[in-house]
Structure formats: C-alpha cells, structure tokens
XYZ file of C-alpha atoms in Angstrom:
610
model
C -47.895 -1.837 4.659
C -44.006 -2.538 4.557
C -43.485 -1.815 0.864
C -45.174 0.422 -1.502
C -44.654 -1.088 -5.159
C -45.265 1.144 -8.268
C -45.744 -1.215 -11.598
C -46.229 -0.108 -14.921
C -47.852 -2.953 -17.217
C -45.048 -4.628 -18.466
C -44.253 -4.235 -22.888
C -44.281 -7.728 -24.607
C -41.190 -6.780 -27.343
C -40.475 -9.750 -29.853
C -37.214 -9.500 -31.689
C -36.433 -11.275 -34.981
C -32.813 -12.338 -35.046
C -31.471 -13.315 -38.513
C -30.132 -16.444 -38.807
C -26.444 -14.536 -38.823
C -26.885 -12.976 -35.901
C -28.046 -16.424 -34.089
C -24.844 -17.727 -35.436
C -22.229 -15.369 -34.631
C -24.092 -15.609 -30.601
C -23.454 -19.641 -31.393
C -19.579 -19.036 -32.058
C -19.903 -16.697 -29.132
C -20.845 -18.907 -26.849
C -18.072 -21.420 -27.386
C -15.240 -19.142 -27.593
C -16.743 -17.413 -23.840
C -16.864 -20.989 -22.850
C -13.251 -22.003 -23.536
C -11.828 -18.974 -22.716
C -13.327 -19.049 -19.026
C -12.155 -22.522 -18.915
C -8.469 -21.379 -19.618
C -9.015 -18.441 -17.718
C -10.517 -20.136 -14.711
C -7.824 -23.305 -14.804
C -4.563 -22.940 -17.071
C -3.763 -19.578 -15.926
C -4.752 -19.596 -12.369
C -3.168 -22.515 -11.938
C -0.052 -21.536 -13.666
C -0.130 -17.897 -11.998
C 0.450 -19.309 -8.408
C 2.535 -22.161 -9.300
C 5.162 -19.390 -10.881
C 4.672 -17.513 -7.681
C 6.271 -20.871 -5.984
C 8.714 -21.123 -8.363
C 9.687 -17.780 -8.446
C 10.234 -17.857 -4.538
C 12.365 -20.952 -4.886
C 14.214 -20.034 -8.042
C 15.376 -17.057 -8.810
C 17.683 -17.435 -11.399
C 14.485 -18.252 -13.558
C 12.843 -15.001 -12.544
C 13.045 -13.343 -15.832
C 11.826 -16.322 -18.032
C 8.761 -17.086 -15.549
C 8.108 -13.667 -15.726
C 8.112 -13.072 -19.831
C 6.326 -16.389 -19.733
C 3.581 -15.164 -17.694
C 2.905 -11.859 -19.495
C 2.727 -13.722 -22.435
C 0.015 -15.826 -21.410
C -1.289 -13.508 -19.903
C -1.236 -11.040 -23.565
C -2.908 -14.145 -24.878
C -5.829 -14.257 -22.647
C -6.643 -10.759 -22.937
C -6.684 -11.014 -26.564
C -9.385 -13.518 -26.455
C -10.949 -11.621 -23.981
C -11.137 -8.550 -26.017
C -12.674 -11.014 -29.234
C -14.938 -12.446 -27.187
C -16.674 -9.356 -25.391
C -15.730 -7.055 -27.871
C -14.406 -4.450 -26.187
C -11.635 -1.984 -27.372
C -10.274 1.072 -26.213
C -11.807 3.024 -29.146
C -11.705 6.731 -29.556
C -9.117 6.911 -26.944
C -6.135 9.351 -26.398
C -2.441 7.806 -24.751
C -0.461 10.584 -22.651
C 3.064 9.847 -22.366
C 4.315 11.173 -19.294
C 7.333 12.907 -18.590
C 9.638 11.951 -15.562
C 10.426 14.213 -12.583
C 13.755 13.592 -10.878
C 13.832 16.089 -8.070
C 13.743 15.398 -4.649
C 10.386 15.815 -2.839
C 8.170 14.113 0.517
C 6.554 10.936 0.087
C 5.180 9.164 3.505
C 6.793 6.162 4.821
C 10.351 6.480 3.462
C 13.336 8.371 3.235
C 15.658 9.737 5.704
C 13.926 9.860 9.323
C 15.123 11.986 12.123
C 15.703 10.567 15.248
C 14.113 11.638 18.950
C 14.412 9.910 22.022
C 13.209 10.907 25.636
C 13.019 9.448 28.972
C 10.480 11.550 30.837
C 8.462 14.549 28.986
C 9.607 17.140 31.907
C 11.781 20.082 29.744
C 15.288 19.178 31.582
C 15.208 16.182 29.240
C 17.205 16.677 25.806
C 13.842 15.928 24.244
C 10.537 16.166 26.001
C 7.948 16.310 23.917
C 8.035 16.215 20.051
C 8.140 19.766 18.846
C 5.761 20.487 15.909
C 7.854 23.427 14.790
C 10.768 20.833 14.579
C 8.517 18.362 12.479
C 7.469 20.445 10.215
C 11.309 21.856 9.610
C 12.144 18.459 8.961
C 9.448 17.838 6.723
C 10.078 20.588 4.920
C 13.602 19.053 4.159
C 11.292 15.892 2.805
C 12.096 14.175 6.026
C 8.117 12.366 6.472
C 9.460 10.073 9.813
C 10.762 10.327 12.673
C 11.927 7.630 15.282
C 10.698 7.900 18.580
C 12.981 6.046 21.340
C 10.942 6.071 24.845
C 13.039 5.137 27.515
C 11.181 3.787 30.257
C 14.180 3.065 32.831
C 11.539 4.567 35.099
C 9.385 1.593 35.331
C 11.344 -1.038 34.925
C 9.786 -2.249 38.217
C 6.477 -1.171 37.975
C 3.598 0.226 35.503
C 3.930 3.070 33.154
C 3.123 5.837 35.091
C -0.561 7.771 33.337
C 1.296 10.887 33.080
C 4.031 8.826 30.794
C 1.595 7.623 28.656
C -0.560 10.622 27.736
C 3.025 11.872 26.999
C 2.832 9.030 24.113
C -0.343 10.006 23.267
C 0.462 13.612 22.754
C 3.567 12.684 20.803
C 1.364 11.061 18.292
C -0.845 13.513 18.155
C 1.900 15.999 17.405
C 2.799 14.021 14.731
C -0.563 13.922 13.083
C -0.382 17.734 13.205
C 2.829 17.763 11.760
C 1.733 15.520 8.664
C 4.643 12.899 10.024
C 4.646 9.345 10.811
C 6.627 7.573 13.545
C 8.688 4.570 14.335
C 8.557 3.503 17.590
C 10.987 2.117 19.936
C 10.666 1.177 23.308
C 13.929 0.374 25.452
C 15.094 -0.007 29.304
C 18.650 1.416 28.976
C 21.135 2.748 27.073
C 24.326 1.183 28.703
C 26.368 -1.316 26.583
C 28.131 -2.709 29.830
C 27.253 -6.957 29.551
C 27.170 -7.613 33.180
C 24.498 -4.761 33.905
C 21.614 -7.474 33.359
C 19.776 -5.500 36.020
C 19.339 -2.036 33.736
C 16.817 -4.326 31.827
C 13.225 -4.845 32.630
C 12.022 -8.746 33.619
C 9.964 -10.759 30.676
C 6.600 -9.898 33.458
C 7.379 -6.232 33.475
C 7.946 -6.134 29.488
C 4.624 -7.847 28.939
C 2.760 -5.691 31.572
C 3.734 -2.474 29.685
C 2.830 -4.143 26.271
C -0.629 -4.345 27.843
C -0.747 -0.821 28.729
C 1.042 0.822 25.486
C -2.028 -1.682 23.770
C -4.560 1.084 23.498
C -1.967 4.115 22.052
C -0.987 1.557 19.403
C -5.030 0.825 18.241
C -5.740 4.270 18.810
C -2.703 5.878 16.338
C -2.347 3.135 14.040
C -2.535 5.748 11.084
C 0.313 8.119 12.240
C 2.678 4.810 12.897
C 4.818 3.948 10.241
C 6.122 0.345 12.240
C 6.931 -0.608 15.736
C 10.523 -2.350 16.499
C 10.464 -5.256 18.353
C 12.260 -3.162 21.328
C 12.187 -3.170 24.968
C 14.747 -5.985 25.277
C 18.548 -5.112 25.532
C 20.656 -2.088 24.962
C 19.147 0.781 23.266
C 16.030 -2.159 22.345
C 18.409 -4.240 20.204
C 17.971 -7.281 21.640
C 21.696 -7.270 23.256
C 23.195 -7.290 26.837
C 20.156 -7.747 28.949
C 18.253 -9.367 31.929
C 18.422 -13.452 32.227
C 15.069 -13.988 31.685
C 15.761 -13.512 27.735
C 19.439 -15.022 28.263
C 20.522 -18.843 28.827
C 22.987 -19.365 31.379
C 25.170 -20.013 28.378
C 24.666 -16.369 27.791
C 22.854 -17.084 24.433
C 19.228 -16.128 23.655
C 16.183 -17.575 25.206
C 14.168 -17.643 22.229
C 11.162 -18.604 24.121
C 10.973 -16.058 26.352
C 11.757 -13.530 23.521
C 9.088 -15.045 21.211
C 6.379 -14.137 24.091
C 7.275 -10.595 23.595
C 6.886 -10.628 19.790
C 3.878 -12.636 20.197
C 2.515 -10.129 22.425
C 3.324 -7.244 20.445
C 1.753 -8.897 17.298
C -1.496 -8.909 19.460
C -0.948 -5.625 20.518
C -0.413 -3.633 17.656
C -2.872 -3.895 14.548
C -2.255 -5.912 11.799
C -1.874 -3.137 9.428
C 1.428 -2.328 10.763
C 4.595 -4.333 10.634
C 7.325 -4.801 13.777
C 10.909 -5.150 12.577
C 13.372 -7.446 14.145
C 16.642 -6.680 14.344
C 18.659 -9.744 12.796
C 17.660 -12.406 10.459
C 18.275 -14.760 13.050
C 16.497 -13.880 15.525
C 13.192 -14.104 13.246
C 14.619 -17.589 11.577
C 14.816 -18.976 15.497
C 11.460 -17.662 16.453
C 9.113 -18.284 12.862
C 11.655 -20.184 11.175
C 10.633 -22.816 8.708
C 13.557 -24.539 9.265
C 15.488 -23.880 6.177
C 17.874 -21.434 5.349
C 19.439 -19.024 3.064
C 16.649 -17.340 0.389
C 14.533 -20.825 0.580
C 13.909 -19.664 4.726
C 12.163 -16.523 3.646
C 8.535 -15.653 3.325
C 6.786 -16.933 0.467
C 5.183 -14.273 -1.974
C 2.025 -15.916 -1.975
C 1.850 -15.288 1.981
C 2.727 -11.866 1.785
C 0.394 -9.081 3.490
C -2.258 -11.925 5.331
C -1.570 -10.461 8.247
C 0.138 -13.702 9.389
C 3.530 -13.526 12.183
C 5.769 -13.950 9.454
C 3.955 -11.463 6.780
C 4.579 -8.629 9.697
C 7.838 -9.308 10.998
C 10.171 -7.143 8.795
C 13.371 -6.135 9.609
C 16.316 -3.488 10.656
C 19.787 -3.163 10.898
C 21.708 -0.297 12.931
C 24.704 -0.857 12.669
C 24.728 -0.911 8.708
C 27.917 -1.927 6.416
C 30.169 -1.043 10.244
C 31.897 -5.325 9.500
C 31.712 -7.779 7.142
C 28.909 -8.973 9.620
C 27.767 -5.601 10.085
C 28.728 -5.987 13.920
C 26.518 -9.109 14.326
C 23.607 -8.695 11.992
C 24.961 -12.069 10.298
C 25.735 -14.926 11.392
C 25.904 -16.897 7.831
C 26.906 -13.794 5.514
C 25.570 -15.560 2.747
C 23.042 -17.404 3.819
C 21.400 -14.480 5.979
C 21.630 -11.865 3.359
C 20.516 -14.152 0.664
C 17.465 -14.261 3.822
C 17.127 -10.801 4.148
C 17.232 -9.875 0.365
C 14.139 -12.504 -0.163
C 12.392 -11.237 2.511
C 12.570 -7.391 2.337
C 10.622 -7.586 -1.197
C 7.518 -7.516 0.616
C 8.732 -6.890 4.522
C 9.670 -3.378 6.146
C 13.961 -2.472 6.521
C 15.312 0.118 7.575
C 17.658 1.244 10.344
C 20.863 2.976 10.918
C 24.972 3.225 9.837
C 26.860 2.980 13.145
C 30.816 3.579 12.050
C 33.187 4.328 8.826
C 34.103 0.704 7.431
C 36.009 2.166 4.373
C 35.347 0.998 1.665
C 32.805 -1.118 2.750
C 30.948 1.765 3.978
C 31.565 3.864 0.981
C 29.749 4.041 -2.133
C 30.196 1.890 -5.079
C 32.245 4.667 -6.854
C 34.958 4.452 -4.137
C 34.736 0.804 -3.838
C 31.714 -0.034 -1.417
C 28.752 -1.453 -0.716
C 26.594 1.251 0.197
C 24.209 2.162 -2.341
C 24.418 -1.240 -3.695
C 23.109 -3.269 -0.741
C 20.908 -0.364 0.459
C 18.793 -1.686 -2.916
C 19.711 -5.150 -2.549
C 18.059 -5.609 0.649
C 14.746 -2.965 -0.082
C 15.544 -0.302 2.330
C 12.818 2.162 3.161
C 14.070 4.533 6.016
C 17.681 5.415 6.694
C 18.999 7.781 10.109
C 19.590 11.165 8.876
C 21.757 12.047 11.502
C 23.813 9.332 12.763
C 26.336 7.947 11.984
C 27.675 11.696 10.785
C 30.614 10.839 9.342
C 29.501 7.833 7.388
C 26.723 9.777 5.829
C 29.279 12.605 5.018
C 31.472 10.469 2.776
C 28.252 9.758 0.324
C 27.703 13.575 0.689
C 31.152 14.255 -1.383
C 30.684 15.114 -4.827
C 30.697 12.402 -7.596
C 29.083 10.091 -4.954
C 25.900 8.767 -3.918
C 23.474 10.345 -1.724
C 21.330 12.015 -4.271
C 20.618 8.486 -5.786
C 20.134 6.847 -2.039
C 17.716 10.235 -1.586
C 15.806 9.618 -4.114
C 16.156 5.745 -4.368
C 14.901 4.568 -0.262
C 11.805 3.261 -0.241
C 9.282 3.382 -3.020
C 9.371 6.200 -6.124
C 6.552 5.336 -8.627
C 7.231 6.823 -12.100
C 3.837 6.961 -14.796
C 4.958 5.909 -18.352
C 2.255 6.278 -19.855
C -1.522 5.988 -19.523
C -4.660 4.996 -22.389
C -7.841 6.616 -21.658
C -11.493 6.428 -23.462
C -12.175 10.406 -24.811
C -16.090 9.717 -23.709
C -18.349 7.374 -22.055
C -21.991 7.202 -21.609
C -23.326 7.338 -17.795
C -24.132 4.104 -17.052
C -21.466 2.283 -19.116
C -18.494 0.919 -18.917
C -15.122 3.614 -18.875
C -11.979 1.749 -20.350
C -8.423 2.546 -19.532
C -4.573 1.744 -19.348
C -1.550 2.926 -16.945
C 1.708 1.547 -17.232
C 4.161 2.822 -14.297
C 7.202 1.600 -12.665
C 8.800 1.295 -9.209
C 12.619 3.042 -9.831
C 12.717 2.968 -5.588
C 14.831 0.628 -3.570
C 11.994 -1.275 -2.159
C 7.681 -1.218 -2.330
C 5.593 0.477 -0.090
C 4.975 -1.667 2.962
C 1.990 -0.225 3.998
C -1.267 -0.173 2.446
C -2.972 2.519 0.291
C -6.312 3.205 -1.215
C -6.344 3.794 -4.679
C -9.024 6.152 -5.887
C -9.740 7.431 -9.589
C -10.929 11.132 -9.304
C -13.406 12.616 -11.714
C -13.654 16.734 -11.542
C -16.022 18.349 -13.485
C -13.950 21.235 -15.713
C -17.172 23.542 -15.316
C -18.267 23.665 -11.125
C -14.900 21.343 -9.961
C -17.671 18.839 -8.655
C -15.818 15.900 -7.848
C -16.689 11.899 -8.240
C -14.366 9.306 -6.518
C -14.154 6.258 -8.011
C -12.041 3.731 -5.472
C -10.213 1.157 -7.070
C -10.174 -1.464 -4.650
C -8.187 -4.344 -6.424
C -5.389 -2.213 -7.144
C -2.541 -2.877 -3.901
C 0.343 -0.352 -4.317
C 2.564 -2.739 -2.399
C 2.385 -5.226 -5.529
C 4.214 -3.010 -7.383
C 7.829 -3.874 -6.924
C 11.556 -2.250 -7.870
C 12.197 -2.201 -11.448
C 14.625 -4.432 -12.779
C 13.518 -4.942 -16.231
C 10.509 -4.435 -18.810
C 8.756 -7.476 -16.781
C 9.135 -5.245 -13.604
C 6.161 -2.628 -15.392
C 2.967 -2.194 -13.450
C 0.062 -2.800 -16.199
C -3.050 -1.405 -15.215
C -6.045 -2.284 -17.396
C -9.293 -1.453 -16.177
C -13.088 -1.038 -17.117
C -15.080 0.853 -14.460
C -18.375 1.099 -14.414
C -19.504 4.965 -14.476
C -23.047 5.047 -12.100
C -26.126 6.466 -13.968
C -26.730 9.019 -11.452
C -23.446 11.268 -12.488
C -23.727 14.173 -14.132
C -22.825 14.670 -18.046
C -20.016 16.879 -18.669
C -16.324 17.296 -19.453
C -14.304 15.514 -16.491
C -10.553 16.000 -15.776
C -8.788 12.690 -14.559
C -6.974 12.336 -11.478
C -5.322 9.307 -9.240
C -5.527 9.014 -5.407
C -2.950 6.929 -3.732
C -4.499 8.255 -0.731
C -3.706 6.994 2.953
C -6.441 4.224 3.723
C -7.299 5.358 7.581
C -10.354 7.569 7.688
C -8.471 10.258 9.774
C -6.009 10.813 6.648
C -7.753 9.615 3.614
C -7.981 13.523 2.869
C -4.800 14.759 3.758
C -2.774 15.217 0.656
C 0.287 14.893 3.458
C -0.177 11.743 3.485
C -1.144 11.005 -0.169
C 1.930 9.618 -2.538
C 3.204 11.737 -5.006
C 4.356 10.159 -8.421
C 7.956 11.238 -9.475
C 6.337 12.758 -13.611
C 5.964 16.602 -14.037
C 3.231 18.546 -14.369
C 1.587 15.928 -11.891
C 1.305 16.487 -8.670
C -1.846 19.127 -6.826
C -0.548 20.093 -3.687
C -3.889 20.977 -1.932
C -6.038 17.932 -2.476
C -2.776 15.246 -2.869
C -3.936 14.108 -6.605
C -1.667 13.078 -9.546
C -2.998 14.877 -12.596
C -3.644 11.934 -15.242
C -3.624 14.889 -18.026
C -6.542 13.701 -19.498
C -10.539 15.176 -20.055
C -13.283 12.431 -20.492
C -16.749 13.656 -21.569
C -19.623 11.570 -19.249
C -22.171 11.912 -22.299
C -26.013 11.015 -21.713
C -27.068 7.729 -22.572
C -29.765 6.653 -24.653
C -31.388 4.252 -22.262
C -30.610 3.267 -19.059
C -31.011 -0.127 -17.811
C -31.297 -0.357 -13.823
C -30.645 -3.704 -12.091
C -31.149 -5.029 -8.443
C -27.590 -6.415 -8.392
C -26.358 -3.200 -8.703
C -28.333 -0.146 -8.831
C -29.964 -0.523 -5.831
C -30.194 3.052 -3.699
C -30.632 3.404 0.360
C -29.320 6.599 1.146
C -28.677 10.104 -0.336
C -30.627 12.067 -3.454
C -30.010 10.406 -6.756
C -31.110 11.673 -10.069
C -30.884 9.659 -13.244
C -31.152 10.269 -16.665
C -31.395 8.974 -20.104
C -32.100 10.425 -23.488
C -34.940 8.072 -24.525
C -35.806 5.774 -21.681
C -35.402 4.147 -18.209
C -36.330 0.421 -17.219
C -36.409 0.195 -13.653
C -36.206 -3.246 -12.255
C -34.074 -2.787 -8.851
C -34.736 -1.871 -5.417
C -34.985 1.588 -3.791
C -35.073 1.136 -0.482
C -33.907 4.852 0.993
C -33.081 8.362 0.537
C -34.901 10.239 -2.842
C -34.631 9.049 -6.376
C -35.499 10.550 -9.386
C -36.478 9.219 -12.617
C -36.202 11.330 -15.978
C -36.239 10.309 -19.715
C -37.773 11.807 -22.861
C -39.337 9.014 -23.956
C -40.662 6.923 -21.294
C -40.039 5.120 -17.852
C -40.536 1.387 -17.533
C -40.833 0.246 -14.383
C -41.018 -3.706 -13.876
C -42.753 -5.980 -12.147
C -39.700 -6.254 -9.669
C -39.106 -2.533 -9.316
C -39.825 -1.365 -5.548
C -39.976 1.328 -3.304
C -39.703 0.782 0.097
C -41.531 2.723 2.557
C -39.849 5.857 3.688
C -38.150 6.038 0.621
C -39.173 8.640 -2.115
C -39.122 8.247 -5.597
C -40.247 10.320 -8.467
C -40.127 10.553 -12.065
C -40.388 13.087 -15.146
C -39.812 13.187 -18.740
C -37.808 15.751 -18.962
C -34.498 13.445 -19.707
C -31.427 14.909 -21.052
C -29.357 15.153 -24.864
C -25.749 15.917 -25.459
C-alpha cells in the first residue's frame, strides 16, 4: 500500500450571504478585474519601456522616474481597496544614521600582494593571515592578488604553483577577506620585449588549469581581471600573437582569452577590462558614447557584456588618464553608463595636480571616483597621490566612506502582531549614499528571534536584489520595500525581535557575519551573527483556525507542530518527516488530506490561546 489516507466525513456548512454582502463581492470582482488588467498591461508595459528610455535618455531621468512612482502609488492604492489590506496596528522606527567608518565586503580600499613563486625569498610568498586580518582590522575587506607566472610562460603551471593558489584562497577565507585576482607574464614596460609575454596557446592552456581554483573559490573572489596579457596584465607591450604588425591590438586573439575566461570563471563573478575600448572592440554594439553601454534591462543575466566591468590604474595621472580614453567624452560618458550596474575599480599611478587633487583644491578626484561607481581603490600606491586627499580640509574621509556601496535605513513600518498562518505586513525605506551598488549578489533574509529562548526563524526574501539599489541622487533614488510575508503555521507564538540578513549567498559564508553587510544607522549592527537590528518586537499570536492547503503547506521532512485555537482543516499533503495536529475544537481532515507512507502524523486537541 503506497499511501495511507486518514478521512474524516466531510461537514456540509451552508452560508446565507445578505444581499449586501453579494454586492460589495460584485463591485469586488470588477475593481480585482481592472486592476489586474492595469497591473498586468499599463504598468508592465510602461515599467520596461522607461527602463529603455532611461538608458537612452538621461536628461529625462528624474521625470521618468517621479512618473513611475506615481503610477506606481496609484496601483498600490487600488491594490490596498481591493484586497483590503492595511498596515493596521503598526509601529514606524525612524532610524538614526551612523557615519563612522567600518568593514563592509567587496569595497573599499584593498591592499595589494603580488608573488612569483610561494618559496620565502620572494617579497611575498604566501598570503599571511596575520597580515589579513591587520588589514581588515583597518576595514580593508580585499586584497589584490598579482601571480606572476614568468615561470611557465612555456609550459604548464607547475602542481606545486597551483596548490599555492589554492592555499592563498583558503587563507583568505580564514581571514574573512575576498580577493581580486590578477594573472600576468612580466612586469617590464620595455615595448620591444614581446618575448617576456606568454603565446595566445600558453595563455589559454593555463586558463584551463586555473579553471577548477576559480569554481572551487568562487565565494572568497571578489572579480577576476582580464590579465595575463601585457605588462603587469594590462593589456600593453606584449607578444604578437595579441599585436598586429601595425603594432595595434588583435582583438580577435584577445577576445579568445576573455571568452575563455568567461567560461572559466562562474557567472556569479564579474572580470574587469581595463579600457572602455577594449570592451567596445570586443562586445561592442557598435555605437558609442553612453548609447554603447549595457542596457539596464540586461544587467546581471549572466550575459558577456553583463560581466565585463571595468578598471583603471592609472587613475586621473592625464587628461586620458595615460590611455584609458581614447574619446574623453565619449568613453567616459561609456564608462559612467556602464559602471551603474558593472564592477570599477583600480589604481592612481602619479600626481596630476589638480587633476589628481580633490575638488576643494581644484580636481577631479572625489568627483569622478562617484561619477564612474568606483568600488575598490589601491591603498598603497600611488603614495603620494593618496597623501594629498589625506591633508586636512580634503577628501579621503568622504572617498572612505563613499567607494562602493553604504546602505543607510530611513525608516521602516512594521505590523505590532500577526497570527501564525497569516500574512505579516511591512515597509523599509533605505538609501544607497555609496559611490556605486554592490556588484555581487546577496541573500536577503528577514530574521525572527524569539525574546524568551533566542529561537530563531529565517525568513529569505528572495525577490529582494541588493544590487538594484543604486547611489542616491534624489528622493526617486529611495529603496521602497513593501512586503507581506506569509508567517508558516508551524512557528511558535511569542514575542519576536526583527532582524535583516544581507547575508553572503554561497553556502560556505551564508553564516559568517564577515561577510554579511552592515547598514551605516546606529544601534544596528550584531557583530556575532552579522544582523541589522530592525528595532522592532512582533507578537506571532495563535490563530483561531488554521486552514492547510496542498499548494503550500505541504511537509516532507523535519518535525512540524501546528496549532490553532479552535480548529484545523487539513486538505494538503504530508508526505515525510512527523506532523502534528492540535486544536481545541476540532480537526478536519478532507477528502484530499494524505499521509504518505513512512510519514507520521498525529493529532490532539490540546490547541493553544494567547
């Protein structure tokens, strides 16, 4: 017998409906009707067609964007009179900002380590953890790792070379650090030393090895540069097969590389080119200017040109920041389009006063840092550049605080109590005040803890993509979070304190809180679990009746126990683990209701009462 089926005779109930209530269902009806039809049409069609426009138009950014929100106001409203649903009996916290300096993953200054062997008469080796964790302790979360494999440039990484790599990362890990990774042949800047490079072959042959360290530590790497060719990786003076004999680039020959590394490395992670152009010749579109950029609606598919981000090392050193441009305006109007949802970051490489100065002394240094969404910046070179934004009255407490993403709570709306079972309402309004969004993905999870035994519940909020949430510019640049979550019978009743996860989304550091973002508001942040303190207590109350559906109260695995003050109707599917049944009144259990066999079910009438 593949089932066992327990069936209670089923209770004939006839309601009466006054003629009022059929009539307010009537006027119901039609106004769910029309607004699904505006919901489903009008503003889905008008949401992407002001992403296009958006993209294409930016001087009409602002009006698109108050345009939207209004329609979008409007829809909720009929929402909320059609379904009825308010946040009643609810409690708003206004939260207070915090504008210190503290770690976040994936941004900030980085330091820099590079190594060409991992024997100890190298300057460095191996990645020290002691060093790491000094660093991070100076809220310094990555670090870029150069490997110079001059070694091999004529044969296979050597084993020994690469479970150097692999200890590197797993240093990192330890150290609660991520890495950008660089691979490169030589370090000479001499044009007719072609030879110091390794062959297009050679280049894809290590790809194919390094293949496995890149699946393997996909959570500890921040991005990957598009490397190995040139100088330092840069893409400059290097062997002919990535040169015409008119000394320009072979952009075919360079593509294979990029292609191969986009195989190679998962498509959670981003590789950064190092000019605009090199990216416009490869996975152009043929335009130029902003209108040659990625389109928002294409952003994070895990297409060529939704991972190919940029960096720039020799920042603000020329006009053309020694080469980075070609077109100044064309390629930074480019680079500025693209970087809203792309990786930058890189390095300064000389003193270009005032150009390399900040905008109090007449430069361009904070300004274009948030212009063009920088994330990571070289803490220690170029010394002297970095200095002059050191001085007082200038800028490097704003660039500190301002690379990358820093998420700020305004305010948040939460229901005081909901019944088990039901729906939970709720509101957070935030902002981005960083240079650029995160370009990596997080998990979002909503954290209940129970005030009495610190039992926890985590509630992930799986439509909710950090990376969406872009620098503030304006009120239309406010993250609006309205959700209603459904709250699973088999909880427990109790007082709850609220809590948000924006936790790393790879297994291996979901539950680091090194890892976890930290929002810049007081009173916030939990160091030990990496949870931002919402400053709110719900109460998960009994409920009168519970009503359990196949669609989604169906139970496989684990011990569940629900409850209801008066009754249950059972009409779903337990096909695993032990379930419990208890209400005061009665149990219904419907025709549909099954257990399957090996599963174990059980009921009482015990129940429960707030």
């Amino acid at each position: 017998m593949d089932t066992l089926k327990v069936v209670q005779q089923r209770r004939i109930i006839w309601y009466i409906k006054s003629e009022v209530v059929l009539l307010r269902f009537f006027f119901q009806s039609i106004l769910l009707f029309f607004y699904r039809i505006i919901r489903n049409t009008l503003f889905n069609h008008f949401y992407f067609i002001s992403l296009i426009y958006l993209h294409k138009v930016t001087s009409m950014k602002n009006f698109y964007k108050e345009l939207l929100t209004k329609v979008s106001i409007c829809l909720l409203c009929v929402y909320c009179s059609v379904t009825n649903q308010t946040l009643a009996q609810t409690t708003t916290i206004n939260y207070q900002v915090d504008y210190s300096d503290f770690p976040n993953p994936e941004r900030g200054f980085y330091k820099h380590y590079e190594t060409t062997d991992f024997t100890s008469d190298n300057v460095s080796p191996q990645l020290d953890l002691a060093q790491l964790m000094v660093a991070r302790g100076d809220n310094k979360t990555l670090a870029l790792r150069l490997f110079y494999l001059n070694k091999f440039k004529n044969t296979a990484i050597a084993a020994s070379y690469l479970n150097g790599i692999q200890n590197d990362m797993n240093t990192a890990r330890q150290a609660g650090v991520k890495l950008i990774l660089r691979f490169a042949y030589n370090s000479t800047n001499q044009t007719m030393r072609h030879s110091d490079d390794a062959s297009l072959a050679i280049v894809l042959q290590h790809i194919a090895q390094l293949k496995p360290i890149f699946q393997a530590n996909a959570d500890v790497i921040a991005a990957i540069q598009a490397s190995f060719i040139g100088t330092w990786g840069e893409w400059y003076f290097t062997h002919p097969d990535f040169t015409n004999p008119d000394n320009s680039p072979n952009y075919i020959n360079r593509k294979r590389v990029v292609d191969s590394l986009l195989s190679a490395v998962p498509t959670s992670r981003m590789i950064q080119i190092r000019t605009p152009y090199y990216k416009q010749n490869m996975y152009g579109n043929g335009s130029t200017g902003s209108a040659a950029a990625i389109n928002p609606i294409l952003s994070y598919n895990g297409s060529p040109v939704a991972r190919l981000g940029h960096h720039n090392d020799c920042f603000l050193a020329s006009s053309t920041d020694f080469g980075t441009y070609l077109n100044i305006t064309e390629d930074k109007n480019y680079l500025e389009a693209e970087t809203k949802y792309l990786v930058m970051g890189g390095e300064t490489c000389v003193v270009n006063s005032p150009r390399s100065d900040c905008i109090n002394l007449g430069g361009d240094a904070d300004t274009e840092l948030a212009r063009f969404h920088w994330s990571f910046l070289n803490a220690d070179y170029r010394a002297e550049v970095l200095d002059r934004w050191s001085s007082p009255g200038t800028c490097m407490n704003n660039i500190r605080l301002g690379l990358g993403y820093r998420f700020e709570m305004i305010s948040g709306t939460f229901a005081n109590s909901v019944e088990l079972g039901k729906l939970l309402q709720f509101q957070i309004r935030l902002k981005n005040v960083g240079f650029a969004s995160a370009f990596n993905a997080r998990k979002v999870i909503l954290i209940l803890r129970n005030t009495s035994n610190n039992n926890e519940y985590s509630i992930p909020l799986n439509d909710i993509d950090p990376r969406r949430w872009e620098p503030f510019q304006s009120v239309f640049d406010e993250v609006d979070i309205y959700r209603n979550i459904a709250i699973p019978g088999d909880f427990k009743q109790g007082i709850y304190s609220m809590w948000l996860q924006l936790a790393d989304p790879y297994l291996s550091l979901t539950s680091d809180p090194l890892y976890a973002i930290r929002m810049a508001n007081t009173n916030m942040w939990e160091a030990a679990t990496g949870y931002n303190n919402l400053q709110h207590q719900i109460t998960l109350l009994c409920p009168n009746q519970l009503s359990l559906t196949s669609t989604k109260d169906d139970y496989s695995t684990g011990t569940k126990s629900l409850v209801a003050n008066k009754s249950i109707i059972g009409q779903n599917t337990i096909s695993g683990g032990k379930v419990s049944y208890s209400a005061r009144n009665f149990v219904e259990l419907k025709p549909i209701f099954e257990v399957k066999q090996g599963a174990v079910f059980e009921t009482s009438f015990d129940g429960c009462q707030n």
